[in-house]
Amino acid sequence: MPTVRPWAGESAQAAQTAPVASAVAPAAPLPVSAGRVLRVVVPAQPSRASGVRRMVAEQLSYLRLPDEQLDNAVLATDELFANAVRHGSPEAGDMVTVSVECTDHEVRVTVADHSPDLPRHRTADDADESGRGLAIVAALVDDWGIAPPDPGETGKRVWFSLEIQGAS
């Protein structure tokens, strides 16, 4: 499981003990005075997906997002992580970087891998067991896209954003 790091300006203890969003989330999001960024690097292994989902849910619980938005963010992250592991990290020992950025109005999740091959949006047949990941992401989020890697890195970054509902 990845190590959960605190948001900028918060204690490590707060990050480790933050409650995961409950079924009764407040209607208004928690105000965020400055951008928050969490970045974690995990081995590119399918077994790490549950830890990535928990980390995203825990970090976004600080914002008190509506349940549907929180679920959409976690599911979209899971799809991007699965794609990065399956298609973007062919070598044993490869790592995937997951970043969660929050501002007053938006949540952006970015998943970076080491493959320069860009994801392709495709239409899966009913009998296909895969090929729906990007369509799922597109249906769940407000925007998504592909970005070049960070300077000095190889590969690509695939991201999505959600507007925080009720943010003013």
Rosetta silent file (secondary structure, phi, psi, omega in degrees, C-alpha in Angstrom):
SEQUENCE: MPTVRPWAGESAQAAQTAPVASAVAPAAPLPVSAGRVLRVVVPAQPSRASGVRRMVAEQLSYLRLPDEQLDNAVLATDELFANAVRHGSPEAGDMVTVSVECTDHEVRVTVADHSPDLPRHRTADDADESGRGLAIVAALVDDWGIAPPDPGETGKRVWFSLEIQGAS
SCORE:     score description
SCORE:     0.000 S_00000001
   1 L     0.000  140.192 -179.473    0.000    0.000    0.000 S_00000001
   2 L   -69.027  154.147  174.649    1.362    3.464   -0.789 S_00000001
   3 L   -77.651  129.076  178.479    2.427    5.739    1.996 S_00000001
   4 L   -84.115  124.782  178.065   -0.103    8.512    2.478 S_00000001
   5 L  -104.431  146.221 -178.314    1.592   11.886    2.662 S_00000001
   6 L   -70.291  157.564  170.982   -0.134   14.913    4.169 S_00000001
   7 L   -63.678  158.282  177.356   -1.366   17.821    2.116 S_00000001
   8 L   -55.214  130.421  176.725    0.946   20.812    2.095 S_00000001
   9 L    85.801    2.703  179.512    0.750   22.546    5.468 S_00000001
  10 L  -116.064  155.505 -177.687   -0.859   19.659    7.344 S_00000001
  11 L   -75.580  155.188  176.844    0.695   17.292    9.846 S_00000001
  12 H   -62.045  -35.946  179.498    1.600   13.720    8.999 S_00000001
  13 H   -62.455  -40.924  178.946   -0.689   12.568   11.814 S_00000001
  14 H   -62.378  -39.312 -179.223   -3.669   14.321   10.208 S_00000001
  15 H   -67.714  -35.118 -177.226   -2.964   12.597    6.894 S_00000001
  16 H   -77.647  -23.176 -173.766   -2.743    9.174    8.518 S_00000001
  17 H  -112.658    8.365 -178.577   -5.945    9.519   10.550 S_00000001
  18 L   -64.091  135.271  179.868   -8.259   11.341    8.141 S_00000001
  19 L   -72.690  145.724  173.059  -11.637    9.612    7.935 S_00000001
  20 L   -77.018  144.999 -175.181  -12.744    8.144    4.630 S_00000001
  21 L   -51.574  136.021  179.461  -15.892    9.848    3.360 S_00000001
  22 L   -92.797  175.845 -179.678  -19.007    8.514    4.987 S_00000001
  23 L   -69.066  -17.159 -178.655  -22.375    7.888    3.429 S_00000001
  24 L  -115.152   80.470 -179.862  -23.590   11.197    4.871 S_00000001
  25 L   -87.019  143.614  177.019  -21.272   13.831    3.406 S_00000001
  26 L   -60.967  152.136 -177.973  -21.977   17.516    4.029 S_00000001
  27 L   -69.638  -36.464 -177.086  -23.501   19.359    1.089 S_00000001
  28 L   -94.532  138.333  177.685  -20.865   22.106    1.013 S_00000001
  29 L   -71.865  158.244  175.480  -17.212   21.299    0.299 S_00000001
  30 L   -72.863  126.913  179.375  -14.509   22.190    2.763 S_00000001
  31 L   -61.276  139.917  177.976  -12.891   25.470    1.662 S_00000001
  32 L  -116.963  114.364 -174.729   -9.340   25.079    0.415 S_00000001
  33 L   -77.490  -28.027  179.425   -7.327   28.250    0.859 S_00000001
  34 L  -139.280  160.052  178.462   -4.376   27.152   -1.261 S_00000001
  35 L   -59.096  140.986  177.987   -3.767   24.442   -3.810 S_00000001
  36 E  -114.456  137.709  179.581   -3.147   21.042   -2.285 S_00000001
  37 E  -135.213  131.328  172.459   -0.941   18.461   -3.967 S_00000001
  38 E  -124.173  130.841  177.450   -0.302   14.850   -3.048 S_00000001
  39 E  -131.557  128.752  179.264    2.095   12.772   -5.125 S_00000001
  40 E  -133.865  141.597  178.744    2.796    9.106   -4.488 S_00000001
  41 E  -111.902  125.701 -177.691    4.927    6.653   -6.459 S_00000001
  42 E  -129.175  153.152  175.335    3.846    3.000   -6.382 S_00000001
  43 E   -60.093  143.738 -179.624    5.050   -0.156   -8.091 S_00000001
  44 L   -79.243   74.217 -178.207    3.264   -0.829  -11.378 S_00000001
  45 L  -133.064  135.559  179.082    1.464   -3.905  -10.081 S_00000001
  46 H   -54.844  -32.534 -178.304   -2.256   -4.708  -10.230 S_00000001
  47 H   -65.350  -13.583 -179.935   -2.161   -5.633   -6.533 S_00000001
  48 H   -87.171   -7.631 -175.786   -1.434   -1.958   -5.699 S_00000001
  49 H   -60.050  -42.174 -177.851   -4.750   -0.703   -7.142 S_00000001
  50 H   -64.698  -37.516  177.131   -6.719   -1.033   -3.903 S_00000001
  51 H   -65.869  -37.720  177.223   -4.116    1.013   -2.015 S_00000001
  52 H   -65.455  -43.981  178.169   -4.256    3.721   -4.686 S_00000001
  53 H   -59.828  -45.776 -179.767   -8.074    3.820   -4.461 S_00000001
  54 H   -63.133  -40.462 -179.359   -7.947    4.108   -0.661 S_00000001
  55 H   -63.191  -44.712  179.857   -5.319    6.851   -0.822 S_00000001
  56 H   -65.168  -45.048  179.320   -7.376    8.935   -3.260 S_00000001
  57 H   -60.719  -43.840 -179.166  -10.576    8.449   -1.244 S_00000001
  58 H   -63.279  -46.437 -177.983   -8.802    9.380    1.985 S_00000001
  59 H   -66.765  -39.843 -179.202   -7.203   12.502    0.543 S_00000001
  60 H   -75.643  -15.817  177.212  -10.385   13.696   -1.148 S_00000001
  61 H   -64.348  -23.664  175.560  -12.362   13.121    2.041 S_00000001
  62 L   -58.821  -29.970 -176.155  -10.757   16.349    3.333 S_00000001
  63 L   -86.571   -9.684 -178.582  -12.883   18.198    0.777 S_00000001
  64 L    53.976   48.576  176.882  -16.143   16.568    1.839 S_00000001
  65 L   -65.127  152.053  171.257  -17.123   15.959   -1.767 S_00000001
  66 L   -57.766  148.351 -176.767  -20.598   14.634   -2.460 S_00000001
  67 H   -50.987  -43.480 -177.814  -20.563   10.832   -2.461 S_00000001
  68 H   -62.342  -42.376  179.170  -21.124   10.623   -6.219 S_00000001
  69 H   -66.875  -41.523  177.772  -18.162   12.877   -6.981 S_00000001
  70 H   -61.484  -46.497  178.514  -15.906   11.008   -4.590 S_00000001
  71 H   -60.782  -41.992  179.360  -16.941    7.680   -6.137 S_00000001
  72 H   -62.812  -42.148  179.918  -16.373    9.055   -9.655 S_00000001
  73 H   -64.747  -42.487 -179.271  -12.892   10.292   -8.747 S_00000001
  74 H   -66.788  -44.598 -179.887  -11.917    6.968   -7.178 S_00000001
  75 H   -65.871  -42.649  178.823  -13.269    4.918  -10.107 S_00000001
  76 H   -64.456  -39.911  176.179  -11.634    7.158  -12.730 S_00000001
  77 H   -61.148  -43.589 -179.919   -8.316    6.941  -10.844 S_00000001
  78 H   -59.571  -42.943  179.050   -8.647    3.161  -10.746 S_00000001
  79 H   -63.768  -44.807 -179.813   -9.178    3.025  -14.519 S_00000001
  80 H   -66.450  -38.822  178.067   -6.156    5.247  -15.228 S_00000001
  81 H   -64.739  -44.098  178.735   -3.985    3.257  -12.818 S_00000001
  82 H   -60.224  -41.897  177.439   -5.054   -0.035  -14.407 S_00000001
  83 H   -63.425  -42.021 -179.533   -4.212    1.344  -17.862 S_00000001
  84 H   -63.518  -40.040  179.663   -0.820    2.564  -16.654 S_00000001
  85 H   -69.360  -46.703 -174.572   -0.003   -0.845  -15.180 S_00000001
  86 H   -73.640  -43.666 -171.591   -1.267   -2.846  -18.150 S_00000001
  87 H  -109.939  -21.702 -170.889   -0.130   -0.679  -21.053 S_00000001
  88 L  -109.525   -1.255 -176.462    2.348    1.861  -19.722 S_00000001
  89 L  -136.784   71.394 -172.771    4.690   -0.075  -17.472 S_00000001
  90 L   -74.671  -19.142 -174.682    5.996   -3.075  -19.388 S_00000001
  91 L   -94.244  142.054  173.348    9.197   -3.617  -17.391 S_00000001
  92 L   -59.834  138.257 -179.867    9.476   -5.396  -14.073 S_00000001
  93 L    88.181   -2.572  177.261   10.199   -2.803  -11.416 S_00000001
  94 L   -63.680  153.803 -179.571    8.403    0.023  -13.242 S_00000001
  95 E  -122.239  154.801  176.094    6.703    2.607  -11.096 S_00000001
  96 E  -122.585  135.968  178.175    3.543    4.672  -11.574 S_00000001
  97 E  -104.941  127.524  177.477    3.133    8.157  -10.133 S_00000001
  98 E  -115.103  124.623  178.778   -0.321    9.221   -8.950 S_00000001
  99 E  -119.140  137.915  175.448   -0.878   12.911   -8.189 S_00000001
 100 E  -121.977  120.776 -179.860   -3.951   14.475   -6.610 S_00000001
 101 E  -121.553  134.842  179.702   -4.228   18.263   -6.872 S_00000001
 102 E  -130.085  138.645  170.913   -7.015   20.308   -5.341 S_00000001
 103 L  -123.630 -172.348  178.067   -7.893   23.960   -5.580 S_00000001
 104 L   -60.508  -26.802 -170.315  -10.942   25.860   -4.396 S_00000001
 105 L  -122.277   -7.126 -170.549  -12.861   24.761   -7.490 S_00000001
 106 E  -150.081  147.445  169.491  -11.284   21.641   -8.944 S_00000001
 107 E  -113.468  131.275  176.456   -9.808   18.235   -8.250 S_00000001
 108 E  -128.765  128.506  176.611   -7.251   16.948  -10.761 S_00000001
 109 E  -115.011  132.190  179.863   -5.794   13.449  -10.676 S_00000001
 110 E  -125.118  134.940  176.839   -2.812   12.586  -12.855 S_00000001
 111 E  -120.727  121.130 -177.631   -1.365    9.127  -13.450 S_00000001
 112 E  -113.702  137.313  175.784    2.114    8.991  -15.006 S_00000001
 113 E  -131.291 -179.319 -173.203    3.862    5.950  -16.439 S_00000001
 114 L   -96.848   -1.163 -179.177    7.068    5.319  -18.373 S_00000001
 115 L   -89.015  133.356  176.094    5.659    4.365  -21.780 S_00000001
 116 L   -77.954   -8.895 -179.676    5.605    7.020  -24.500 S_00000001
 117 L   -67.614  125.309 -178.254    2.692    5.174  -26.174 S_00000001
 118 L   -80.573  146.095  177.196   -0.413    7.322  -25.921 S_00000001
 119 L   -66.552  148.011  179.068   -3.699    5.790  -24.804 S_00000001
 120 L  -117.056  128.502  174.722   -6.233    5.180  -27.520 S_00000001
 121 L   -77.257  122.471 -179.196   -9.937    5.693  -27.022 S_00000001
 122 L  -133.647  165.279  177.866  -11.617    2.670  -28.617 S_00000001
 123 L  -103.507  118.260 -179.462  -15.012    1.107  -28.840 S_00000001
 124 L   -87.080  142.747  173.327  -15.170   -2.319  -27.246 S_00000001
 125 L   -74.651  162.170 -178.675  -17.499   -4.985  -28.526 S_00000001
 126 L   -56.945  -33.897 -177.006  -20.014   -6.492  -26.106 S_00000001
 127 L   -84.601  -11.412 -178.948  -17.891   -9.644  -25.763 S_00000001
 128 L   -68.049  138.557  178.730  -14.618   -7.774  -25.152 S_00000001
 129 L   -90.370   -6.060  178.952  -13.241   -8.040  -21.613 S_00000001
 130 L  -147.280  178.524  177.959  -11.298   -4.786  -21.882 S_00000001
 131 L   102.691    8.000 -178.102  -11.189   -1.571  -23.877 S_00000001
 132 L  -110.172   -2.553 -172.097  -13.705    0.509  -21.944 S_00000001
 133 H   -55.894  -51.421 -178.391  -11.416    2.306  -19.478 S_00000001
 134 H   -69.109  -31.837  176.122  -11.139    5.680  -21.205 S_00000001
 135 H   -66.247  -38.214  177.007  -14.852    5.666  -22.061 S_00000001
 136 H   -64.355  -46.962  179.037  -15.595    5.099  -18.375 S_00000001
 137 H   -57.791  -48.714 -178.687  -13.258    7.924  -17.375 S_00000001
 138 H   -58.702  -35.128 -178.974  -14.841   10.278  -19.936 S_00000001
 139 H   -74.864  -23.849 -173.529  -18.319    9.467  -18.600 S_00000001
 140 H   -95.056  -22.281 -169.043  -17.367   10.116  -14.965 S_00000001
 141 L  -117.137  168.943  178.690  -15.330   13.324  -15.102 S_00000001
 142 L   -81.321  -31.243 -179.225  -15.657   16.889  -16.336 S_00000001
 143 E  -159.201  154.263  174.447  -12.484   16.791  -18.449 S_00000001
 144 E  -154.724  162.504  179.793   -9.543   14.512  -19.158 S_00000001
 145 E  -173.540 -172.247 -177.546   -6.472   14.483  -21.331 S_00000001
 146 E  -125.187  138.827  179.978   -2.894   13.479  -21.975 S_00000001
 147 E  -131.280  155.335  175.546    0.214   15.512  -21.133 S_00000001
 148 L   -66.860  164.554 -179.740    3.910   15.023  -21.780 S_00000001
 149 L   -68.241  165.351  173.311    6.027   13.689  -18.917 S_00000001
 150 L   -59.531  152.619  178.633    7.608   15.922  -16.312 S_00000001
 151 L   -53.549  133.775  179.824   10.931   17.426  -17.449 S_00000001
 152 L    84.800   -3.810 -179.367   13.679   14.820  -17.371 S_00000001
 153 L  -106.039  163.957  172.511   11.205   11.931  -17.288 S_00000001
 154 L  -110.627  161.883  175.739   10.041    9.521  -19.992 S_00000001
 155 L   105.199 -140.699 -176.446    6.503    8.428  -20.711 S_00000001
 156 E  -157.297  168.253  174.454    3.302   10.396  -20.370 S_00000001
 157 E  -125.356  130.491  174.330    0.746   11.702  -17.905 S_00000001
 158 E  -112.778  131.565 -172.756   -2.972   10.990  -18.220 S_00000001
 159 E  -133.113  161.555  168.424   -5.195   13.240  -16.123 S_00000001
 160 E  -141.964  157.989  176.397   -8.806   14.014  -15.314 S_00000001
 161 E  -133.046  152.021  174.708  -10.490   16.870  -13.504 S_00000001
 162 E  -130.979  131.399  171.737  -13.724   17.310  -11.586 S_00000001
 163 E   -74.971  137.270  179.252  -15.231   20.643  -10.666 S_00000001
 164 L   -75.643  116.921 -178.960  -16.013   20.733   -6.968 S_00000001
 165 L   -65.209  134.042  178.114  -19.783   20.913   -6.742 S_00000001
 166 L    85.362   -1.939  178.026  -21.024   23.803   -4.673 S_00000001
 167 L   -72.522  141.791 -179.326  -17.713   25.671   -4.823 S_00000001
 168 L  -105.901    0.000    0.000  -18.153   29.390   -5.179 S_00000001
